[in-house]
Amino acid sequence: MKKQSKGILLAAGGASLWGISGAAAQYLFSTTNISNTWLVALRLLAAGVLLTLWSAIKFPGESRQLVANKTNRRLLFLFAILGMANSQLSYFLAIKYSNAPTATVIQYLQPVFIILWLALAKHQWPRRIDCFSIAIALLGTFFLATGGRLDQLSLTPVALFWGIWCAAAAALYTLLPRPLLQRFDALIVCGLAMLISGLLLSPALVIIPAPRLNLLDWLLVAYIVIGGTMFSYTLFLQSIRYISPAATGILSAFEPLVATILAVGLLGTQLTWAAVSGSLLILFTTILQAVPFRQVARLLHLTRLK
C-alpha cells in the first residue's frame, strides 16, 4: 500500500472512531442514568494510564524528562485542565443537551477562536481567507441554532452554550500544548495530560453513584475509553507520518459524518435542512483553513508560465 493511501486510511479511521464515540455517548445519555462527569473521569483516567504506560515503553525516559522541568510541568498542568478536561467535559455536555452530530459539528468552530486569538496575540488583522472563514462559520452556526428563522431557536440555550464552549475548549486544546509538542512526542504529552486530568476528576468516580448499566452499555463505555480515545488518537497521530497536516485536517470531517450517520440511522435523530446546511458551512470552514491556498496559487501561476 502506498504511503499516501495508508495515511488517508489512518486519518479517516481515527476520525471515524471519534465519530462512533460521540454516537455511543448520545445513546448512553438518552437511555441510562450515566453522569457526564463520571464518564469523562473514567475515560480520561483509564486512557491516561494506558497511553502513559505505552509511551513509557515506546519512549523510555522522556516522560520523566518532561515532568522534571518546572516550565514543562506548568504547561502540562494547564493543558490537562483547560485543554483536555475542559474539552472532554464540554463536548459530552453538548452531546447530552443536543445530539452527537450537532455537538461534533459545533466543536469545528475552533478555527474561529484560534484565528481571533492569534490575531490578538500578534496584533494584526486576520487574513482575508480567515475573515471569510469566520463569516461562513457564523452563518453555519446561525442555521444550526435557529433553523434558518430569526423568531425561534432550534437548539436550547444550554445546548448552544456548551457547544460554543466546547469549540473554545478545543481551541485551547490545540494552542496550549504547542511548546511541549515541539520537544516531546504527542503520545507522551497527551497521555500525561489525560492521566493528570483523570486523576483530578477521579473523586467523581466515588462521589457520583455508579450508573446502572447492562452489558451493552458497559461495552459502549469500554469502546469510548479504548476505541474512541486510545485507538482513534493513535491512528490519527500515525497518519501525520504519511500525509500532510492539511490533509489530516480535511479528513477529520469523517468524525461528524460518521456521528451523523449513526445518530440518524440507529438512534433516530432527526436533522432539518437548516441543520444540515449549517453543518456543511461549519465543516467548509475547516477545509478553508486546511487547504494551503498560497501554495495552490503558486502552483497555478507556475503552470500558466509553462
Backbone as CSV, one residue per row, in Angstrom:
resi,resn,N_x,N_y,N_z,CA_x,CA_y,CA_z,C_x,C_y,C_z
1,MET,0.840,-1.196,0.000,0.000,0.000,0.000,0.878,1.251,0.000
2,LYS,0.529,2.231,-0.835,1.290,3.468,-0.903,1.157,4.250,0.399
3,LYS,2.202,5.047,0.696,2.207,5.799,1.947,1.021,6.757,2.031
4,GLN,0.694,7.422,0.907,-0.407,8.371,0.929,-1.737,7.665,1.207
5,SER,-1.942,6.522,0.572,-3.180,5.759,0.798,-3.267,5.290,2.242
6,LYS,-2.130,4.862,2.786,-2.101,4.414,4.173,-2.433,5.563,5.117
7,GLY,-1.864,6.732,4.834,-2.134,7.900,5.668,-3.590,8.313,5.630
8,ILE,-4.196,8.252,4.451,-5.612,8.604,4.307,-6.478,7.641,5.113
9,LEU,-6.181,6.346,5.020,-6.956,5.351,5.764,-6.798,5.541,7.267
10,LEU,-5.589,5.844,7.713,-5.351,6.047,9.143,-6.105,7.276,9.661
11,ALA,-6.028,8.381,8.918,-6.699,9.610,9.347,-8.213,9.441,9.341
12,ALA,-8.734,8.864,8.261,-10.184,8.648,8.173,-10.651,7.658,9.239
13,GLY,-9.824,6.634,9.502,-10.178,5.650,10.519,-10.207,6.254,11.909
14,GLY,-9.185,7.055,12.238,-9.151,7.697,13.549,-10.322,8.640,13.757
15,ALA,-10.622,9.466,12.747,-11.751,10.396,12.851,-13.072,9.640,12.957
16,SER,-13.186,8.528,12.236,-14.420,7.731,12.286,-14.631,7.137,13.680
17,LEU,-13.540,6.673,14.299,-13.652,6.136,15.665,-14.114,7.209,16.649
18,TRP,-13.660,8.444,16.447,-14.143,9.557,17.276,-15.642,9.762,17.067
19,GLY,-16.073,9.697,15.788,-17.486,9.882,15.488,-18.355,8.821,16.135
20,ILE,-17.888,7.576,16.106,-18.631,6.483,16.759,-18.716,6.731,18.257
21,SER,-17.649,7.271,18.835,-17.634,7.565,20.263,-18.714,8.577,20.626
22,GLY,-18.902,9.587,19.776,-19.938,10.577,20.037,-21.327,9.973,20.000
23,ALA,-21.576,9.104,19.011,-22.877,8.442,18.915,-23.104,7.511,20.106
24,ALA,-22.040,6.827,20.553,-22.155,5.948,21.719,-22.507,6.747,22.968
25,ALA,-21.885,7.918,23.119,-22.192,8.770,24.276,-23.638,9.253,24.219
26,GLN,-24.121,9.616,23.024,-25.512,10.054,22.899,-26.468,8.945,23.325
27,TYR,-26.170,7.714,22.908,-27.028,6.583,23.292,-27.041,6.401,24.807
28,LEU,-25.872,6.468,25.434,-25.788,6.277,26.882,-26.535,7.379,27.641
29,PHE,-26.395,8.619,27.189,-27.070,9.722,27.876,-28.590,9.640,27.737
30,SER,-29.056,9.081,26.621,-30.502,9.043,26.381,-31.183,7.801,26.957
31,THR,-30.415,6.769,27.286,-31.032,5.516,27.729,-30.631,5.081,29.132
32,THR,-29.623,5.727,29.715,-29.167,5.327,31.057,-29.074,6.546,31.962
33,ASN,-28.757,6.312,33.223,-28.589,7.405,34.189,-27.117,7.771,34.357
34,ILE,-26.295,7.487,33.352,-24.854,7.750,33.445,-24.589,9.246,33.541
35,SER,-23.672,9.626,34.404,-23.309,11.025,34.598,-22.204,11.428,33.621
36,ASN,-22.318,12.635,33.091,-21.305,13.150,32.175,-19.936,13.193,32.851
37,THR,-19.886,13.724,34.069,-18.612,13.852,34.786,-18.023,12.480,35.095
38,TRP,-18.868,11.538,35.502,-18.413,10.179,35.808,-17.812,9.528,34.569
39,LEU,-18.474,9.679,33.426,-17.992,9.066,32.183,-16.672,9.688,31.734
40,VAL,-16.567,11.013,31.801,-15.328,11.691,31.398,-14.183,11.321,32.332
41,ALA,-14.454,11.256,33.638,-13.411,10.883,34.592,-12.885,9.482,34.302
42,LEU,-13.789,8.551,34.054,-13.376,7.178,33.747,-12.600,7.126,32.439
43,ARG,-13.093,7.856,31.433,-12.440,7.855,30.124,-11.021,8.395,30.208
44,LEU,-10.855,9.542,30.852,-9.539,10.168,30.922,-8.575,9.372,31.791
45,LEU,-9.069,8.861,32.930,-8.197,8.122,33.827,-7.716,6.826,33.177
46,ALA,-8.641,6.053,32.618,-8.267,4.769,32.009,-7.390,4.976,30.784
47,ALA,-7.795,5.886,29.896,-7.000,6.133,28.694,-5.648,6.743,29.053
48,GLY,-5.628,7.602,30.088,-4.372,8.211,30.512,-3.379,7.185,31.021
49,VAL,-3.855,6.233,31.831,-2.986,5.169,32.343,-2.435,4.339,31.182
50,LEU,-3.301,3.934,30.271,-2.882,3.078,29.152,-1.903,3.800,28.219
51,LEU,-2.208,5.058,27.881,-1.328,5.807,26.974,0.006,6.143,27.631
52,THR,-0.015,6.450,28.930,1.236,6.762,29.625,2.138,5.536,29.714
53,LEU,1.544,4.370,29.985,2.325,3.133,30.000,2.891,2.833,28.623
54,TRP,2.074,3.037,27.611,2.516,2.795,26.233,3.671,3.720,25.864
55,SER,3.538,5.011,26.182,4.598,5.961,25.843,5.865,5.687,26.641
56,ALA,5.706,5.201,27.893,6.878,4.872,28.706,7.665,3.717,28.095
57,ILE,6.944,2.785,27.476,7.611,1.654,26.813,8.239,2.099,25.499
58,LYS,7.506,2.925,24.757,7.971,3.348,23.438,9.060,4.412,23.518
59,PHE,8.942,5.324,24.503,9.925,6.405,24.662,10.435,6.407,26.101
60,PRO,11.229,5.426,26.479,11.692,5.329,27.872,12.506,6.546,28.289
61,GLY,12.148,7.108,29.431,12.894,8.239,29.977,12.376,9.601,29.578
62,GLU,11.637,9.715,28.472,11.199,11.031,28.004,10.089,11.606,28.873
63,SER,9.225,10.749,29.401,8.174,11.247,30.294,8.780,11.877,31.542
64,ARG,9.800,11.224,32.082,10.488,11.759,33.264,11.183,13.073,32.923
65,GLN,11.732,13.158,31.715,12.398,14.380,31.282,11.402,15.535,31.167
66,LEU,10.195,15.232,30.724,9.178,16.274,30.575,8.782,16.843,31.929
67,VAL,8.475,15.971,32.872,7.961,16.441,34.168,9.073,16.959,35.075
68,ALA,10.330,16.753,34.710,11.433,17.223,35.544,11.598,18.737,35.466
69,ASN,11.106,19.334,34.386,11.256,20.774,34.186,10.026,21.515,34.709
70,LYS,10.241,22.591,35.470,9.141,23.324,36.101,8.226,23.969,35.068
71,THR,8.804,24.563,34.040,8.001,25.201,32.987,7.168,24.169,32.245
72,ASN,7.765,23.022,31.969,7.033,21.948,31.293,5.855,21.470,32.143
73,ARG,6.090,21.328,33.454,5.018,20.873,34.346,3.870,21.867,34.363
74,ARG,4.203,23.168,34.371,3.151,24.188,34.382,2.321,24.127,33.091
75,LEU,2.991,24.018,31.958,2.286,23.922,30.676,1.437,22.658,30.600
76,LEU,1.999,21.552,31.085,1.276,20.283,31.054,0.030,20.351,31.932
77,PHE,0.148,20.989,33.094,-0.993,21.106,34.006,-2.084,21.977,33.382
78,LEU,-1.688,23.097,32.758,-2.662,23.964,32.090,-3.355,23.231,30.943
79,PHE,-2.578,22.480,30.186,-3.152,21.714,29.079,-4.128,20.661,29.597
80,ALA,-3.763,19.996,30.691,-4.617,18.948,31.253,-5.955,19.511,31.728
81,ILE,-5.936,20.700,32.363,-7.159,21.272,32.928,-7.951,22.052,31.879
82,LEU,-7.299,23.069,31.282,-8.011,23.966,30.369,-8.211,23.364,28.987
83,GLY,-7.338,22.425,28.619,-7.457,21.810,27.305,-8.150,20.473,27.342
84,MET,-7.534,19.496,27.983,-8.020,18.115,27.953,-9.352,17.953,28.699
85,ALA,-9.364,18.211,30.010,-10.583,18.012,30.799,-11.698,18.946,30.340
86,ASN,-11.342,20.194,30.061,-12.320,21.188,29.619,-13.014,20.758,28.324
87,SER,-12.243,20.319,27.352,-12.822,19.937,26.062,-13.658,18.665,26.179
88,GLN,-13.208,17.714,26.984,-13.943,16.462,27.133,-15.284,16.677,27.837
89,LEU,-15.254,17.423,28.941,-16.487,17.668,29.699,-17.495,18.464,28.871
90,SER,-17.034,19.527,28.218,-17.956,20.366,27.443,-18.475,19.635,26.215
91,TYR,-17.659,18.773,25.606,-18.109,18.010,24.436,-19.238,17.056,24.809
92,PHE,-19.070,16.313,25.893,-20.120,15.377,26.303,-21.367,16.107,26.810
93,LEU,-21.187,17.288,27.419,-22.351,18.073,27.820,-23.108,18.584,26.600
94,ALA,-22.372,18.968,25.566,-23.021,19.410,24.327,-23.812,18.268,23.702
95,ILE,-23.261,17.049,23.747,-23.990,15.876,23.241,-25.236,15.625,24.081
96,LYS,-25.084,15.725,25.397,-26.200,15.437,26.300,-27.374,16.372,26.049
97,TYR,-27.097,17.661,25.819,-28.177,18.639,25.674,-28.596,18.868,24.224
98,SER,-27.904,18.250,23.269,-28.334,18.336,21.871,-28.297,16.929,21.284
99,ASN,-27.290,16.622,20.502,-27.078,15.282,19.963,-25.657,15.206,19.436
100,ALA,-25.219,14.003,19.079,-23.832,13.808,18.650,-23.487,14.589,17.385
101,PRO,-24.327,14.570,16.329,-23.975,15.340,15.114,-23.806,16.828,15.395
102,THR,-24.746,17.414,16.137,-24.684,18.853,16.400,-23.467,19.217,17.245
103,ALA,-23.233,18.466,18.317,-22.086,18.753,19.188,-20.769,18.599,18.439
104,THR,-20.675,17.560,17.620,-19.439,17.309,16.883,-19.172,18.397,15.859
105,VAL,-20.232,18.867,15.209,-20.063,19.922,14.208,-19.703,21.251,14.853
106,ILE,-20.401,21.608,15.947,-20.152,22.901,16.580,-18.725,23.000,17.099
107,GLN,-18.137,21.895,17.514,-16.756,21.958,18.003,-15.786,22.329,16.878
108,TYR,-16.237,22.182,15.606,-15.403,22.571,14.474,-15.396,24.079,14.256
109,LEU,-16.013,24.819,15.181,-15.861,26.276,15.201,-14.516,26.681,15.798
110,GLN,-13.751,25.713,16.281,-12.484,26.045,16.939,-11.543,26.877,16.083
111,PRO,-11.482,26.708,14.726,-10.600,27.589,13.945,-10.922,29.066,14.125
112,VAL,-12.208,29.398,14.339,-12.586,30.794,14.547,-11.915,31.344,15.796
113,PHE,-11.961,30.585,16.891,-11.338,31.029,18.136,-9.814,31.100,17.994
114,ILE,-9.239,30.161,17.259,-7.789,30.182,17.047,-7.380,31.394,16.219
115,ILE,-8.146,31.697,15.163,-7.866,32.863,14.317,-7.915,34.144,15.142
116,LEU,-8.968,34.292,15.950,-9.126,35.505,16.754,-8.023,35.635,17.800
117,TRP,-7.674,34.520,18.435,-6.619,34.557,19.456,-5.264,34.927,18.846
118,LEU,-4.927,34.314,17.720,-3.647,34.611,17.085,-3.607,36.043,16.579
119,ALA,-4.745,36.560,16.112,-4.795,37.955,15.658,-4.544,38.912,16.826
120,LEU,-5.131,38.614,17.985,-4.912,39.450,19.163,-3.482,39.323,19.679
121,ALA,-2.969,38.091,19.678,-1.618,37.862,20.198,-0.559,38.517,19.325
122,LYS,-0.777,38.508,18.016,0.204,39.081,17.072,-0.097,40.526,16.715
123,HIS,-1.214,41.065,17.240,-1.602,42.455,16.992,-1.691,42.760,15.487
124,GLN,-2.361,41.887,14.773,-2.550,42.119,13.346,-3.901,41.558,12.906
125,TRP,-4.441,42.159,11.847,-5.733,41.712,11.344,-5.613,40.314,10.745
126,PRO,-6.667,39.503,10.862,-6.648,38.182,10.210,-6.543,38.329,8.696
127,ARG,-6.081,37.277,8.038,-6.020,37.262,6.577,-7.427,37.303,5.998
128,ARG,-7.519,37.639,4.706,-8.834,37.680,4.057,-9.523,36.318,4.121
129,ILE,-8.747,35.248,3.919,-9.339,33.902,3.973,-9.838,33.595,5.378
130,ASP,-9.154,34.150,6.402,-9.594,33.938,7.781,-10.912,34.669,8.048
131,CYS,-11.015,35.902,7.557,-12.261,36.661,7.721,-13.410,35.961,6.995
132,PHE,-13.119,35.431,5.815,-14.125,34.693,5.055,-14.551,33.443,5.827
133,SER,-13.589,32.763,6.441,-13.887,31.563,7.228,-14.777,31.891,8.416
134,ILE,-14.488,32.999,9.105,-15.290,33.402,10.258,-16.727,33.688,9.838
135,ALA,-16.885,34.396,8.720,-18.228,34.725,8.247,-19.029,33.462,7.926
136,ILE,-18.391,32.504,7.257,-19.066,31.252,6.906,-19.418,30.468,8.174
137,ALA,-18.496,30.416,9.136,-18.741,29.681,10.383,-19.906,30.293,11.156
138,LEU,-19.972,31.621,11.221,-21.068,32.285,11.923,-22.404,32.033,11.226
139,LEU,-22.390,32.031,9.895,-23.612,31.730,9.150,-24.056,30.293,9.425
140,GLY,-23.107,29.361,9.454,-23.435,27.970,9.759,-24.001,27.811,11.156
141,THR,-23.416,28.539,12.118,-23.913,28.483,13.490,-25.330,29.052,13.581
142,PHE,-25.592,30.104,12.810,-26.937,30.687,12.777,-27.963,29.656,12.307
143,PHE,-27.654,28.929,11.237,-28.578,27.914,10.729,-28.792,26.797,11.757
144,LEU,-27.694,26.380,12.405,-27.818,25.321,13.414,-28.663,25.768,14.607
145,ALA,-28.444,26.993,15.058,-29.090,27.466,16.277,-30.545,27.862,16.076
146,THR,-30.878,28.390,14.880,-32.221,28.938,14.662,-33.060,28.143,13.680
147,GLY,-32.453,27.205,12.974,-33.198,26.504,11.939,-33.482,27.386,10.739
148,GLY,-32.715,28.476,10.619,-32.907,29.397,9.499,-33.964,30.455,9.742
149,ARG,-34.499,30.542,10.964,-35.541,31.521,11.281,-35.086,32.414,12.433
150,LEU,-35.416,33.699,12.332,-34.990,34.650,13.349,-35.884,34.638,14.586
151,ASP,-37.062,34.039,14.479,-38.031,34.105,15.568,-38.036,32.864,16.449
152,GLN,-37.019,31.987,16.313,-37.023,30.772,17.124,-35.609,30.227,17.281
153,LEU,-35.468,29.300,18.207,-34.209,28.587,18.402,-34.476,27.098,18.231
154,SER,-33.697,26.450,17.357,-33.839,25.001,17.214,-32.968,24.263,18.221
155,LEU,-31.999,24.981,18.788,-31.189,24.454,19.889,-31.550,25.208,21.158
156,THR,-31.571,24.510,22.272,-31.810,25.206,23.534,-30.608,26.083,23.866
157,PRO,-30.807,27.158,24.622,-29.660,27.997,25.002,-28.556,27.204,25.704
158,VAL,-28.946,26.207,26.503,-27.942,25.385,27.209,-27.110,24.596,26.211
159,ALA,-27.769,23.985,25.210,-27.052,23.208,24.205,-26.117,24.092,23.392
160,LEU,-26.591,25.286,23.016,-25.762,26.213,22.241,-24.571,26.689,23.067
161,PHE,-24.813,26.962,24.359,-23.734,27.415,25.246,-22.623,26.369,25.317
162,TRP,-22.997,25.108,25.592,-21.979,24.077,25.743,-21.312,23.754,24.411
163,GLY,-22.040,23.885,23.307,-21.420,23.661,22.009,-20.341,24.684,21.713
164,ILE,-20.646,25.966,21.962,-19.663,27.025,21.718,-18.516,26.927,22.715
165,TRP,-18.848,26.602,23.974,-17.791,26.401,24.974,-16.858,25.266,24.537
166,CYS,-17.452,24.205,23.983,-16.671,23.068,23.506,-15.704,23.493,22.408
167,ALA,-16.170,24.366,21.493,-15.304,24.851,20.416,-14.152,25.681,20.969
168,ALA,-14.455,26.542,21.956,-13.396,27.338,22.593,-12.407,26.442,23.328
169,ALA,-12.922,25.405,24.000,-12.048,24.458,24.702,-11.180,23.691,23.713
170,ALA,-11.743,23.357,22.547,-10.963,22.659,21.516,-9.836,23.549,21.005
171,ALA,-10.092,24.863,20.948,-9.035,25.791,20.537,-7.913,25.813,21.568
172,LEU,-8.272,25.831,22.860,-7.254,25.759,23.917,-6.498,24.435,23.849
173,TYR,-7.225,23.371,23.555,-6.608,22.052,23.415,-5.549,22.057,22.309
174,THR,-5.792,22.853,21.267,-4.857,22.933,20.138,-3.681,23.851,20.442
175,LEU,-3.937,24.980,21.114,-2.910,26.006,21.298,-1.982,25.740,22.490
176,LEU,-2.542,25.264,23.609,-1.754,25.154,24.842,-0.558,24.204,24.743
177,PRO,-0.690,23.018,24.133,0.441,22.085,24.169,1.506,22.329,23.094
178,ARG,1.365,23.375,22.276,2.294,23.567,21.160,3.759,23.627,21.600
179,PRO,4.103,24.366,22.674,5.517,24.370,23.095,6.013,22.982,23.501
180,LEU,5.157,22.194,24.140,5.563,20.853,24.564,5.715,19.918,23.364
181,LEU,4.814,20.051,22.393,4.844,19.167,21.224,6.044,19.434,20.325
182,GLN,6.662,20.599,20.479,7.872,20.893,19.718,9.083,20.139,20.258
183,ARG,8.974,19.649,21.507,10.119,18.969,22.139,9.846,17.518,22.499
184,PHE,8.562,17.162,22.626,8.228,15.799,23.040,7.171,15.204,22.117
185,ASP,7.160,13.885,22.041,6.194,13.196,21.199,4.775,13.433,21.723
186,ALA,3.823,13.536,20.798,2.432,13.810,21.168,1.856,12.706,22.043
187,LEU,2.323,11.481,21.871,1.837,10.364,22.682,2.141,10.596,24.159
188,ILE,3.330,11.125,24.444,3.727,11.393,25.828,2.904,12.531,26.408
189,VAL,2.803,13.627,25.656,2.110,14.821,26.145,0.635,14.530,26.417
190,CYS,-0.041,13.912,25.451,-1.469,13.641,25.618,-1.729,12.573,26.673
191,GLY,-0.866,11.561,26.737,-1.029,10.521,27.743,-0.929,11.082,29.153
192,LEU,0.080,11.919,29.402,0.246,12.514,30.730,-0.879,13.491,31.045
193,ALA,-1.318,14.268,30.029,-2.409,15.218,30.246,-3.700,14.479,30.598
194,MET,-3.964,13.376,29.898,-5.148,12.574,30.228,-5.038,11.998,31.633
195,LEU,-3.869,11.528,31.990,-3.674,10.940,33.315,-3.889,11.978,34.413
196,ILE,-3.315,13.184,34.243,-3.457,14.250,35.242,-4.921,14.666,35.379
197,SER,-5.572,14.927,34.243,-6.972,15.360,34.302,-7.859,14.240,34.831
198,GLY,-7.537,12.990,34.495,-8.298,11.863,35.016,-8.160,11.722,36.515
199,LEU,-6.950,11.939,37.030,-6.721,11.860,38.477,-7.462,12.986,39.203
200,LEU,-7.464,14.185,38.618,-8.154,15.309,39.251,-9.668,15.116,39.268
201,LEU,-10.178,14.421,38.245,-11.620,14.156,38.186,-12.012,12.846,38.866
202,SER,-11.030,12.070,39.297,-11.307,10.737,39.841,-12.222,10.729,41.062
203,PRO,-12.249,11.784,41.915,-13.214,11.758,43.021,-14.660,11.586,42.549
204,ALA,-14.951,12.000,41.315,-16.309,11.834,40.777,-16.683,10.364,40.678
205,LEU,-15.699,9.492,40.495,-15.985,8.061,40.388,-16.452,7.479,41.719
206,VAL,-16.121,8.179,42.813,-16.531,7.724,44.146,-17.761,8.479,44.635
207,ILE,-17.756,9.807,44.409,-18.845,10.646,44.907,-20.146,10.387,44.147
208,ILE,-20.038,10.292,42.810,-21.226,10.075,41.983,-21.560,8.584,41.974
209,PRO,-22.793,8.226,42.265,-23.169,6.805,42.263,-22.904,6.169,40.900
210,ALA,-22.406,4.941,40.909,-22.143,4.236,39.652,-23.447,4.043,38.880
211,PRO,-23.428,4.242,37.584,-24.665,4.108,36.803,-25.126,2.658,36.716
212,ARG,-26.430,2.495,36.507,-26.989,1.152,36.312,-26.912,0.832,34.821
213,LEU,-25.966,-0.031,34.467,-25.707,-0.325,33.059,-25.844,-1.817,32.796
214,ASN,-26.333,-2.146,31.603,-26.354,-3.548,31.181,-25.081,-3.860,30.412
215,LEU,-24.987,-5.062,29.873,-23.763,-5.486,29.184,-23.454,-4.596,27.988
216,LEU,-24.480,-4.274,27.187,-24.263,-3.410,26.022,-23.754,-2.042,26.442
217,ASP,-24.326,-1.496,27.501,-23.892,-0.178,27.980,-22.424,-0.202,28.402
218,TRP,-22.026,-1.250,29.122,-20.626,-1.339,29.551,-19.687,-1.514,28.356
219,LEU,-20.151,-2.237,27.346,-19.343,-2.387,26.133,-19.153,-1.036,25.437
220,LEU,-20.196,-0.219,25.445,-20.086,1.116,24.845,-19.133,1.997,25.650
221,VAL,-19.194,1.901,26.970,-18.263,2.648,27.821,-16.828,2.214,27.529
222,ALA,-16.618,0.893,27.422,-15.282,0.381,27.110,-14.817,0.887,25.745
223,TYR,-15.748,0.948,24.796,-15.361,1.457,23.467,-14.958,2.927,23.545
224,ILE,-15.732,3.735,24.298,-15.415,5.162,24.417,-14.005,5.351,24.986
225,VAL,-13.630,4.500,25.945,-12.306,4.602,26.570,-11.214,4.117,25.617
226,ILE,-11.419,2.952,25.015,-10.357,2.324,24.220,-10.433,2.729,22.746
227,GLY,-11.543,2.391,22.101,-11.665,2.697,20.671,-11.797,4.168,20.390
228,GLY,-12.624,4.872,21.190,-12.870,6.282,20.946,-11.828,7.213,21.508
229,THR,-10.885,6.701,22.240,-9.822,7.546,22.805,-8.445,7.039,22.388
230,MET,-8.068,5.857,22.845,-6.731,5.339,22.556,-6.497,5.087,21.081
231,PHE,-7.324,4.220,20.477,-7.093,3.830,19.086,-7.342,4.989,18.121
232,SER,-8.394,5.778,18.390,-8.694,6.893,17.489,-7.538,7.888,17.471
233,TYR,-7.047,8.221,18.655,-5.918,9.147,18.750,-4.681,8.577,18.070
234,THR,-4.379,7.311,18.319,-3.177,6.692,17.764,-3.221,6.633,16.241
235,LEU,-4.353,6.225,15.691,-4.475,6.154,14.234,-4.309,7.528,13.605
236,PHE,-4.986,8.522,14.187,-4.912,9.865,13.624,-3.503,10.428,13.735
237,LEU,-2.831,10.148,14.847,-1.465,10.622,15.033,-0.524,9.977,14.026
238,GLN,-0.689,8.671,13.799,0.169,7.967,12.852,-0.011,8.479,11.433
239,SER,-1.198,8.982,11.103,-1.458,9.436,9.730,-0.562,10.604,9.347
240,ILE,-0.147,11.409,10.326,0.689,12.578,10.040,2.047,12.157,9.494
241,ARG,2.448,10.922,9.747,3.721,10.419,9.228,3.666,10.206,7.717
242,TYR,2.472,10.067,7.164,2.345,9.705,5.755,1.693,10.790,4.898
243,ILE,0.872,11.652,5.491,0.240,12.720,4.724,0.405,14.034,5.485
244,SER,0.107,15.139,4.816,0.319,16.452,5.403,-0.721,16.748,6.476
245,PRO,-0.399,17.650,7.428,-1.383,18.056,8.429,-2.644,18.652,7.795
246,ALA,-2.488,19.331,6.647,-3.653,19.888,5.953,-4.604,18.777,5.530
247,ALA,-4.038,17.688,5.013,-4.880,16.564,4.585,-5.565,15.907,5.776
248,THR,-4.867,15.773,6.887,-5.489,15.178,8.072,-6.601,16.079,8.594
249,GLY,-6.409,17.409,8.467,-7.455,18.337,8.895,-8.722,18.167,8.087
250,ILE,-8.574,17.980,6.784,-9.740,17.776,5.924,-10.400,16.441,6.233
251,LEU,-9.590,15.402,6.420,-10.133,14.065,6.678,-10.784,13.961,8.062
252,SER,-10.501,14.914,8.949,-11.157,14.905,10.251,-12.659,15.115,10.122
253,ALA,-13.098,15.561,8.944,-14.540,15.720,8.705,-15.272,14.385,8.758
254,PHE,-14.548,13.280,8.719,-15.188,11.965,8.864,-15.821,11.819,10.251
255,GLU,-15.317,12.558,11.242,-15.882,12.456,12.596,-17.355,12.864,12.624
256,PRO,-17.711,14.099,12.197,-19.139,14.443,12.205,-19.946,13.644,11.197
257,LEU,-19.320,13.219,10.095,-20.043,12.418,9.100,-20.501,11.091,9.700
258,VAL,-19.566,10.389,10.359,-19.900,9.098,10.973,-20.885,9.287,12.123
259,ALA,-20.667,10.317,12.948,-21.581,10.580,14.060,-23.001,10.846,13.556
260,THR,-23.107,11.575,12.450,-24.424,11.881,11.882,-25.092,10.632,11.330
261,ILE,-24.350,9.818,10.590,-24.914,8.593,10.005,-25.449,7.674,11.097
262,LEU,-24.666,7.490,12.168,-25.085,6.603,13.256,-26.260,7.190,14.035
263,ALA,-26.196,8.494,14.312,-27.264,9.113,15.095,-28.590,9.094,14.339
264,VAL,-28.540,9.355,13.039,-29.765,9.362,12.235,-30.235,7.938,11.959
265,GLY,-29.299,7.060,11.599,-29.667,5.706,11.193,-30.034,4.780,12.335
266,LEU,-29.324,4.902,13.466,-29.542,3.960,14.572,-30.270,4.562,15.767
267,LEU,-30.066,5.864,16.006,-30.644,6.479,17.200,-31.896,7.297,16.904
268,GLY,-32.249,7.419,15.629,-33.471,8.132,15.273,-33.391,9.637,15.366
269,THR,-32.194,10.203,15.402,-32.040,11.653,15.450,-32.515,12.268,14.141
270,GLN,-33.311,13.327,14.227,-33.836,13.987,13.035,-33.087,15.288,12.806
271,LEU,-32.656,15.507,11.558,-31.941,16.723,11.188,-32.741,17.480,10.133
272,THR,-32.902,18.764,10.328,-33.612,19.596,9.363,-32.658,20.042,8.269
273,TRP,-33.232,20.630,7.207,-32.376,21.139,6.128,-31.443,22.225,6.647
274,ALA,-31.926,23.030,7.603,-31.099,24.094,8.165,-29.926,23.528,8.954
275,ALA,-30.175,22.444,9.703,-29.098,21.820,10.472,-28.039,21.236,9.551
276,VAL,-28.479,20.598,8.473,-27.537,20.032,7.507,-26.744,21.147,6.820
277,SER,-27.444,22.217,6.405,-26.768,23.337,5.739,-25.761,24.003,6.674
278,GLY,-26.172,24.223,7.940,-25.263,24.829,8.903,-24.052,23.969,9.167
279,SER,-24.259,22.655,9.248,-23.146,21.731,9.480,-22.152,21.778,8.329
280,LEU,-22.662,21.787,7.101,-21.780,21.818,5.932,-20.988,23.122,5.875
281,LEU,-21.612,24.231,6.247,-20.903,25.520,6.239,-19.777,25.532,7.271
282,ILE,-20.051,25.002,8.471,-19.015,24.972,9.507,-17.864,24.050,9.103
283,LEU,-18.187,22.891,8.525,-17.139,21.973,8.076,-16.337,22.575,6.931
284,PHE,-16.994,23.375,6.092,-16.288,24.041,4.994,-15.243,25.012,5.537
285,THR,-15.533,25.597,6.712,-14.555,26.472,7.362,-13.267,25.710,7.672
286,THR,-13.401,24.476,8.168,-12.229,23.646,8.458,-11.424,23.374,7.197
287,ILE,-12.121,23.102,6.102,-11.441,22.833,4.831,-10.696,24.078,4.358
288,LEU,-11.342,25.252,4.494,-10.691,26.501,4.084,-9.401,26.738,4.855
289,GLN,-9.413,26.399,6.145,-8.218,26.594,6.958,-7.149,25.540,6.703
290,ALA,-7.561,24.383,6.206,-6.608,23.288,5.997,-5.914,23.376,4.639
291,VAL,-6.606,23.899,3.634,-6.030,23.948,2.292,-4.991,25.055,2.213
292,PRO,-3.763,24.750,1.779,-2.718,25.773,1.640,-2.918,26.586,0.360
293,PHE,-3.769,27.600,0.416,-4.144,28.332,-0.787,-2.950,29.048,-1.429
294,ARG,-2.015,29.490,-0.626,-0.857,30.176,-1.202,-0.034,29.236,-2.082
295,GLN,0.139,28.001,-1.611,0.881,27.027,-2.409,0.118,26.668,-3.680
296,VAL,-1.219,26.543,-3.556,-2.027,26.235,-4.732,-1.928,27.359,-5.747
297,ALA,-2.034,28.615,-5.270,-1.937,29.749,-6.184,-0.574,29.812,-6.852
298,ARG,0.481,29.479,-6.092,1.820,29.490,-6.664,1.967,28.425,-7.748
299,LEU,1.407,27.245,-7.488,1.467,26.167,-8.486,0.691,26.528,-9.749
300,LEU,-0.474,27.148,-9.563,-1.266,27.564,-10.715,-0.528,28.619,-11.531
301,HIS,0.165,29.522,-10.824,0.930,30.555,-11.518,2.070,29.944,-12.319
302,LEU,2.762,28.962,-11.732,3.854,28.301,-12.441,3.336,27.503,-13.642
303,THR,2.150,26.909,-13.483,1.563,26.141,-14.590,1.241,27.068,-15.765
304,ARG,0.749,28.257,-15.459,0.429,29.217,-16.530,1.691,29.673,-17.250
305,LEU,2.770,29.828,-16.474,4.032,30.268,-17.093,4.550,29.236,-18.087
306,LYS,4.273,27.943,-17.809,4.713,26.895,-18.726,3.946,26.940,-20.041
